[in-house]
GROMACS .gro file of C-alpha atoms in nm:
model
  337
    1MET     CA    1   1.613  -1.551   1.467
    2SER     CA    2   1.669  -1.289   1.209
    3THR     CA    3   1.714  -0.923   1.286
    4THR     CA    4   1.418  -0.695   1.352
    5LEU     CA    5   1.295  -0.414   1.119
    6PRO     CA    6   1.309  -0.034   1.218
    7ARG     CA    7   0.988   0.065   1.402
    8ASP     CA    8   0.674   0.126   1.179
    9GLN     CA    9   0.837  -0.040   0.881
   10SER     CA   10   0.731  -0.385   0.988
   11ARG     CA   11   0.388  -0.407   0.785
   12HIS     CA   12   0.490  -0.213   0.469
   13ARG     CA   13   0.579  -0.508   0.273
   14PRO     CA   14   0.335  -0.821   0.233
   15PRO     CA   15   0.523  -1.137   0.357
   16PRO     CA   16   0.628  -1.434   0.143
   17LEU     CA   17   0.390  -1.722   0.054
   18PRO     CA   18   0.437  -1.973   0.327
   19GLU     CA   19   0.543  -2.330   0.253
   20PRO     CA   20   0.259  -2.581   0.199
   21ARG     CA   21   0.148  -2.853   0.445
   22GLY     CA   22  -0.038  -3.091   0.231
   23PRO     CA   23  -0.221  -3.145  -0.099
   24LEU     CA   24  -0.503  -2.887  -0.019
   25SER     CA   25  -0.271  -2.605   0.087
   26ALA     CA   26  -0.028  -2.696  -0.190
   27ALA     CA   27  -0.305  -2.654  -0.466
   28VAL     CA   28  -0.420  -2.331  -0.304
   29LEU     CA   29  -0.042  -2.177  -0.305
   30ALA     CA   30  -0.041  -2.307  -0.669
   31LEU     CA   31  -0.349  -2.120  -0.756
   32LEU     CA   32  -0.177  -1.780  -0.643
   33ARG     CA   33   0.110  -1.837  -0.809
   34GLY     CA   34  -0.062  -1.965  -1.140
   35PRO     CA   35  -0.133  -2.117  -1.365
   36ALA     CA   36  -0.417  -2.312  -1.204
   37PRO     CA   37  -0.374  -2.659  -1.123
   38ASP     CA   38  -0.556  -2.958  -1.229
   39GLY     CA   39  -0.783  -2.917  -0.936
   40ILE     CA   40  -0.828  -2.861  -0.569
   41PRO     CA   41  -0.862  -3.157  -0.344
   42PRO     CA   42  -1.183  -3.201  -0.166
   43PRO     CA   43  -1.152  -3.013   0.163
   44ALA     CA   44  -1.372  -3.283   0.312
   45ARG     CA   45  -1.095  -3.544   0.300
   46CYS     CA   46  -0.884  -3.289   0.527
   47PRO     CA   47  -0.924  -3.302   0.901
   48PRO     CA   48  -1.085  -2.971   0.992
   49TYR     CA   49  -0.843  -2.833   1.221
   50GLY     CA   50  -0.540  -3.006   1.077
   51GLU     CA   51  -0.226  -2.812   0.956
   52ASP     CA   52  -0.307  -2.858   0.539
   53LEU     CA   53  -0.682  -2.705   0.577
   54GLN     CA   54  -0.572  -2.452   0.850
   55LEU     CA   55  -0.287  -2.306   0.656
   56ALA     CA   56  -0.506  -2.320   0.301
   57LEU     CA   57  -0.773  -2.116   0.485
   58TYR     CA   58  -0.522  -1.877   0.628
   59VAL     CA   59  -0.365  -1.805   0.308
   60LEU     CA   60  -0.728  -1.732   0.157
   61TYR     CA   61  -0.806  -1.503   0.427
   62GLU     CA   62  -0.458  -1.314   0.416
   63LEU     CA   63  -0.585  -1.198   0.070
   64HIS     CA   64  -0.824  -0.964   0.275
   65TYR     CA   65  -0.532  -0.817   0.476
   66GLU     CA   66  -0.193  -0.761   0.370
   67GLY     CA   67  -0.174  -1.020   0.065
   68PHE     CA   68   0.170  -1.192  -0.021
   69GLN     CA   69   0.456  -1.095  -0.217
   70GLY     CA   70   0.424  -1.151  -0.611
   71VAL     CA   71   0.029  -1.222  -0.576
   72PRO     CA   72  -0.164  -0.984  -0.762
   73ASP     CA   73  -0.411  -0.761  -0.539
   74GLY     CA   74  -0.711  -0.858  -0.791
   75LEU     CA   75  -0.707  -1.224  -0.663
   76GLU     CA   76  -0.879  -1.094  -0.357
   77TRP     CA   77  -1.214  -1.126  -0.526
   78ASP     CA   78  -1.147  -1.391  -0.771
   79SER     CA   79  -1.448  -1.622  -0.793
   80GLY     CA   80  -1.250  -1.941  -0.808
   81LEU     CA   81  -1.060  -1.866  -0.498
   82LEU     CA   82  -1.370  -1.748  -0.313
   83ALA     CA   83  -1.565  -2.102  -0.416
   84CYS     CA   84  -1.256  -2.297  -0.302
   85ARG     CA   85  -1.268  -2.091   0.030
   86ALA     CA   86  -1.631  -2.124   0.092
   87GLU     CA   87  -1.581  -2.523   0.079
   88ILE     CA   88  -1.288  -2.512   0.299
   89GLU     CA   89  -1.487  -2.248   0.564
   90ASP     CA   90  -1.809  -2.516   0.538
   91ARG     CA   91  -1.562  -2.801   0.673
   92PHE     CA   92  -1.416  -2.573   0.930
   93LEU     CA   93  -1.735  -2.381   1.054
   94GLY     CA   94  -1.916  -2.738   1.044
   95ALA     CA   95  -1.672  -2.896   1.287
   96LEU     CA   96  -1.702  -2.599   1.504
   97ARG     CA   97  -2.059  -2.625   1.521
   98ALA     CA   98  -2.043  -3.006   1.589
   99ASP     CA   99  -1.799  -2.931   1.875
  100VAL     CA  100  -1.944  -2.651   2.020
  101PRO     CA  101  -2.297  -2.705   2.059
  102VAL     CA  102  -2.560  -2.398   2.163
  103VAL     CA  103  -2.889  -2.501   2.321
  104ALA     CA  104  -3.175  -2.242   2.361
  105SER     CA  105  -3.117  -2.209   2.703
  106ASP     CA  106  -2.776  -2.054   2.651
  107THR     CA  107  -2.757  -1.687   2.725
  108ALA     CA  108  -2.455  -1.438   2.651
  109ARG     CA  109  -2.449  -1.339   3.006
  110GLN     CA  110  -2.404  -1.727   3.128
  111ALA     CA  111  -2.148  -1.772   2.860
  112LEU     CA  112  -1.947  -1.456   2.951
  113ASP     CA  113  -1.965  -1.521   3.359
  114GLU     CA  114  -1.829  -1.873   3.284
  115LEU     CA  115  -1.518  -1.672   3.134
  116GLN     CA  116  -1.464  -1.536   3.447
  117VAL     CA  117  -1.431  -1.846   3.649
  118GLU     CA  118  -1.058  -1.903   3.714
  119PRO     CA  119  -0.969  -2.277   3.716
  120VAL     CA  120  -0.847  -2.396   4.067
  121ASP     CA  121  -0.531  -2.557   3.953
  122ALA     CA  122  -0.469  -2.359   3.646
  123VAL     CA  123  -0.314  -2.672   3.468
  124GLY     CA  124  -0.408  -2.586   3.121
  125SER     CA  125  -0.307  -2.225   3.127
  126VAL     CA  126  -0.041  -2.089   2.933
  127SER     CA  127  -0.010  -1.738   3.114
  128HIS     CA  128  -0.011  -1.957   3.448
  129PHE     CA  129   0.283  -2.173   3.301
  130LEU     CA  130   0.459  -1.872   3.178
  131ARG     CA  131   0.433  -1.654   3.491
  132GLY     CA  132   0.536  -1.972   3.713
  133GLU     CA  133   0.767  -2.194   3.520
  134GLY     CA  134   0.848  -2.008   3.165
  135ASP     CA  135   1.177  -1.870   3.063
  136LEU     CA  136   1.276  -1.635   2.797
  137ARG     CA  137   1.290  -1.955   2.534
  138HIS     CA  138   0.919  -1.998   2.624
  139LEU     CA  139   0.849  -1.650   2.621
  140ARG     CA  140   0.998  -1.560   2.285
  141GLU     CA  141   0.840  -1.890   2.129
  142TYR     CA  142   0.492  -1.751   2.267
  143ALA     CA  143   0.558  -1.422   2.130
  144ALA     CA  144   0.631  -1.530   1.781
  145LEU     CA  145   0.333  -1.761   1.743
  146ARG     CA  146   0.097  -1.527   1.871
  147SER     CA  147   0.220  -1.265   1.612
  148LEU     CA  148  -0.017  -1.389   1.384
  149TYR     CA  149  -0.293  -1.267   1.598
  150HIS     CA  150  -0.159  -0.968   1.739
  151LEU     CA  151  -0.009  -0.802   1.440
  152LYS     CA  152  -0.354  -0.792   1.318
  153GLU     CA  153  -0.513  -0.720   1.642
  154ALA     CA  154  -0.853  -0.531   1.596
  155ASP     CA  155  -0.850  -0.560   1.243
  156PRO     CA  156  -1.110  -0.841   1.181
  157HIS     CA  157  -1.336  -0.699   1.442
  158ALA     CA  158  -1.375  -0.372   1.258
  159TRP     CA  159  -1.579  -0.546   1.002
  160VAL     CA  160  -1.859  -0.559   1.235
  161ILE     CA  161  -1.900  -0.195   1.261
  162PRO     CA  162  -2.121  -0.124   0.946
  163ARG     CA  163  -2.315  -0.435   1.051
  164LEU     CA  164  -2.422  -0.297   1.398
  165HIS     CA  165  -2.677  -0.025   1.498
  166GLY     CA  166  -2.693   0.233   1.753
  167ARG     CA  167  -2.551   0.166   2.095
  168ALA     CA  168  -2.372  -0.140   2.004
  169LYS     CA  169  -2.215   0.062   1.711
  170ALA     CA  170  -2.105   0.345   1.917
  171ALA     CA  171  -1.961   0.116   2.189
  172MET     CA  172  -1.776  -0.109   1.936
  173VAL     CA  173  -1.618   0.216   1.768
  174ALA     CA  174  -1.496   0.352   2.108
  175VAL     CA  175  -1.333   0.023   2.217
  176GLU     CA  176  -1.173  -0.017   1.851
  177PHE     CA  177  -1.041   0.344   1.877
  178ASP     CA  178  -0.827   0.257   2.175
  179GLU     CA  179  -0.703  -0.042   2.004
  180PHE     CA  180  -0.603   0.162   1.710
  181GLY     CA  181  -0.425   0.398   1.941
  182ALA     CA  182  -0.656   0.674   1.989
  183GLY     CA  183  -0.524   0.850   1.695
  184ARG     CA  184  -0.157   0.781   1.771
  185ALA     CA  185   0.039   0.529   1.530
  186ASP     CA  186   0.290   0.435   1.798
  187GLU     CA  187   0.021   0.327   2.042
  188ILE     CA  188  -0.166   0.098   1.812
  189HIS     CA  189  -0.179  -0.229   1.990
  190ALA     CA  190  -0.034  -0.403   1.674
  191GLN     CA  191   0.292  -0.155   1.690
  192LEU     CA  192   0.293  -0.205   2.066
  193TYR     CA  193   0.303  -0.611   2.003
  194ALA     CA  194   0.575  -0.532   1.721
  195ASP     CA  195   0.777  -0.340   1.987
  196LEU     CA  196   0.724  -0.630   2.247
  197MET     CA  197   0.876  -0.874   1.954
  198ALA     CA  198   1.179  -0.640   1.903
  199ASP     CA  199   1.252  -0.622   2.269
  200LEU     CA  200   1.241  -1.007   2.287
  201GLY     CA  201   1.468  -1.007   1.965
  202LEU     CA  202   1.227  -1.151   1.723
  203GLU     CA  203   1.158  -1.038   1.382
  204THR     CA  204   0.854  -0.796   1.362
  205ALA     CA  205   0.752  -0.829   0.996
  206TYR     CA  206   0.396  -0.940   0.961
  207GLY     CA  207   0.348  -1.300   0.889
  208HIS     CA  208   0.705  -1.393   0.930
  209TYR     CA  209   0.640  -1.684   1.184
  210VAL     CA  210   0.359  -1.836   0.976
  211ASP     CA  211   0.571  -2.162   0.902
  212ALA     CA  212   0.653  -2.213   1.267
  213ALA     CA  213   0.293  -2.199   1.338
  214PRO     CA  214   0.095  -2.506   1.447
  215ALA     CA  215  -0.251  -2.556   1.304
  216GLU     CA  216  -0.399  -2.476   1.648
  217ALA     CA  217  -0.256  -2.095   1.624
  218LEU     CA  218  -0.366  -2.084   1.252
  219ALA     CA  219  -0.714  -2.170   1.383
  220THR     CA  220  -0.733  -1.893   1.650
  221VAL     CA  221  -0.645  -1.664   1.379
  222ASN     CA  222  -0.888  -1.826   1.128
  223LEU     CA  223  -1.191  -1.808   1.351
  224MET     CA  224  -1.177  -1.431   1.374
  225SER     CA  225  -1.153  -1.396   0.976
  226LEU     CA  226  -1.414  -1.630   0.944
  227PHE     CA  227  -1.650  -1.433   1.164
  228GLY     CA  228  -1.543  -1.104   1.041
  229LEU     CA  229  -1.591  -1.159   0.667
  230HIS     CA  230  -1.947  -1.312   0.693
  231ARG     CA  231  -2.246  -1.099   0.784
  232ALA     CA  232  -2.454  -1.361   0.889
  233LEU     CA  233  -2.192  -1.451   1.165
  234ARG     CA  234  -2.173  -1.078   1.297
  235GLY     CA  235  -2.314  -1.220   1.619
  236ALA     CA  236  -2.045  -1.473   1.650
  237LEU     CA  237  -1.779  -1.206   1.585
  238VAL     CA  238  -1.920  -0.999   1.868
  239GLY     CA  239  -1.887  -1.290   2.102
  240HIS     CA  240  -1.544  -1.358   2.009
  241PHE     CA  241  -1.461  -0.986   2.075
  242ALA     CA  242  -1.649  -1.022   2.399
  243ALA     CA  243  -1.444  -1.339   2.485
  244VAL     CA  244  -1.114  -1.150   2.412
  245GLU     CA  245  -1.184  -0.864   2.617
  246VAL     CA  246  -1.323  -1.036   2.920
  247THR     CA  247  -1.025  -1.256   2.936
  248SER     CA  248  -0.758  -1.038   2.823
  249SER     CA  249  -0.698  -0.835   3.163
  250PRO     CA  250  -0.597  -1.123   3.403
  251ALA     CA  251  -0.407  -1.315   3.137
  252SER     CA  252  -0.226  -1.002   3.053
  253ARG     CA  253  -0.143  -0.927   3.416
  254ARG     CA  254   0.018  -1.290   3.448
  255LEU     CA  255   0.215  -1.250   3.119
  256ALA     CA  256   0.350  -0.905   3.233
  257GLU     CA  257   0.486  -1.071   3.554
  258ALA     CA  258   0.638  -1.349   3.343
  259MET     CA  259   0.815  -1.106   3.104
  260ARG     CA  260   0.929  -0.916   3.442
  261ARG     CA  261   1.050  -1.238   3.613
  262ALA     CA  262   1.235  -1.350   3.289
  263GLY     CA  263   1.421  -1.021   3.249
  264ALA     CA  264   1.223  -0.917   2.917
  265GLY     CA  265   1.270  -0.521   2.873
  266ALA     CA  266   1.038  -0.258   2.914
  267ALA     CA  267   0.853  -0.267   2.602
  268ALA     CA  268   0.765  -0.653   2.632
  269VAL     CA  269   0.633  -0.570   2.979
  270ARG     CA  270   0.416  -0.256   2.854
  271PHE     CA  271   0.224  -0.441   2.597
  272TYR     CA  272   0.057  -0.675   2.863
  273THR     CA  273   0.033  -0.381   3.119
  274GLU     CA  274  -0.132  -0.174   2.888
  275HIS     CA  275  -0.392  -0.474   2.820
  276VAL     CA  276  -0.444  -0.510   3.200
  277GLU     CA  277  -0.565  -0.144   3.209
  278ALA     CA  278  -0.744  -0.116   2.880
  279ASP     CA  279  -0.906  -0.405   2.901
  280ALA     CA  280  -1.048  -0.405   3.218
  281VAL     CA  281  -1.254  -0.113   3.103
  282HIS     CA  282  -1.318  -0.266   2.767
  283GLU     CA  283  -1.474  -0.576   2.951
  284GLN     CA  284  -1.748  -0.346   3.100
  285VAL     CA  285  -1.834  -0.138   2.751
  286VAL     CA  286  -1.826  -0.488   2.544
  287ARG     CA  287  -2.022  -0.664   2.809
  288HIS     CA  288  -2.311  -0.431   2.844
  289ASP     CA  289  -2.301  -0.180   2.529
  290VAL     CA  290  -2.169  -0.387   2.241
  291VAL     CA  291  -2.323  -0.733   2.347
  292GLY     CA  292  -2.627  -0.573   2.529
  293GLY     CA  293  -2.659  -0.334   2.251
  294LEU     CA  294  -2.666  -0.588   1.983
  295LEU     CA  295  -2.909  -0.836   2.156
  296GLU     CA  296  -3.140  -0.537   2.227
  297SER     CA  297  -3.171  -0.462   1.858
  298GLU     CA  298  -3.137  -0.833   1.726
  299PRO     CA  299  -3.212  -1.061   2.014
  300GLY     CA  300  -3.242  -1.344   1.765
  301LEU     CA  301  -2.850  -1.340   1.759
  302GLU     CA  302  -2.799  -1.460   2.124
  303ALA     CA  303  -2.709  -1.802   2.038
  304ASP     CA  304  -2.447  -1.678   1.768
  305VAL     CA  305  -2.310  -1.455   2.042
  306VAL     CA  306  -2.277  -1.777   2.248
  307PHE     CA  307  -2.134  -1.972   1.991
  308GLY     CA  308  -1.891  -1.685   1.924
  309ILE     CA  309  -1.759  -1.691   2.291
  310ARG     CA  310  -1.741  -2.076   2.333
  311THR     CA  311  -1.562  -2.136   2.000
  312THR     CA  312  -1.314  -1.875   2.063
  313THR     CA  313  -1.253  -2.072   2.407
  314HIS     CA  314  -1.256  -2.394   2.234
  315LEU     CA  315  -0.996  -2.314   1.967
  316GLU     CA  316  -0.771  -2.099   2.268
  317ASP     CA  317  -0.786  -2.437   2.481
  318ALA     CA  318  -0.652  -2.639   2.194
  319LEU     CA  319  -0.348  -2.411   2.155
  320ALA     CA  320  -0.293  -2.409   2.499
  321ALA     CA  321  -0.283  -2.765   2.515
  322ARG     CA  322  -0.054  -2.796   2.231
  323LEU     CA  323   0.207  -2.551   2.341
  324LEU     CA  324   0.202  -2.683   2.725
  325ALA     CA  325   0.258  -3.047   2.581
  326ASP     CA  326   0.504  -2.946   2.344
  327TRP     CA  327   0.709  -2.754   2.612
  328ARG     CA  328   0.687  -3.010   2.850
  329ARG     CA  329   0.777  -3.274   2.647
  330ARG     CA  330   1.083  -3.055   2.528
  331ASP     CA  331   1.181  -2.954   2.865
  332GLU     CA  332   1.143  -3.314   3.004
  333GLY     CA  333   1.385  -3.456   2.739
  334PRO     CA  334   1.711  -3.554   2.738
  335ARG     CA  335   1.980  -3.276   2.824
  336GLY     CA  336   2.257  -3.206   2.582
  337PRO     CA  337   2.625  -3.180   2.712
   0.00000   0.00000   0.00000
């Protein structure tokens, strides 16, 4: 692993473009480098949750965040790239709607209550595994992959603020204010995560671990960008935000215990202890005022809120299954001399 950057310097330089993982992502990357390639392979030929499509979508979404080194800022709204992104989004969103059906009787309260039911054996839980069996190697790998999410924590959710009204907007801003450090740069949760990474000896630069991230990790990040960039999906973004806040506190408690048990430093522990306390409060605000306020003013969005909650769980479960399978296969393999 490379050395870390000084505090507050990790996000000042856009990341380099990642390596392609197939013809679709190769064509998208070629479009960003210019001149344009002969054509973009149809996204319909790509598995919707596969490496090639998820990387292509991740790259296109990043034009709305930090961008990339050597890529002109003006390409953020390039019509050709937006048309390409729309086709890829349709493929991803279509798969999600097929895999996560929502029926008329489903309610947001029911979907949120489901999140609070802890599994009896916790076999598929990353936080349970890390607390019970994980070592620093597992924790460092997990932290590196989750950096794609946590180093932009709260950013995609901010896009929903101008699309909310009244009680929902006021509550959303209040929670986001905490996520962004309550006015203190060193308390921004993305900065706290960079501190965690530095504590674990990881590179803290934004987007540094893209090439190491499996499709399942990219998909969890792409989901909140998909919801955030589309006004029509504002209910789903609120559902995503609610799912994150409801599940964060118990999982963060386990991860804080995992960090302590493995001998990680204070900054690594603090990121999770901060979320134990903050998200326990945020959960109630989001449940009653953000979700409740949204559905009070726009009751027709309930199915979208449920969809956002359940797709978040669907993709997080897929990532957990991938990580646990990889770790167990590696840990059970032959040992070196």
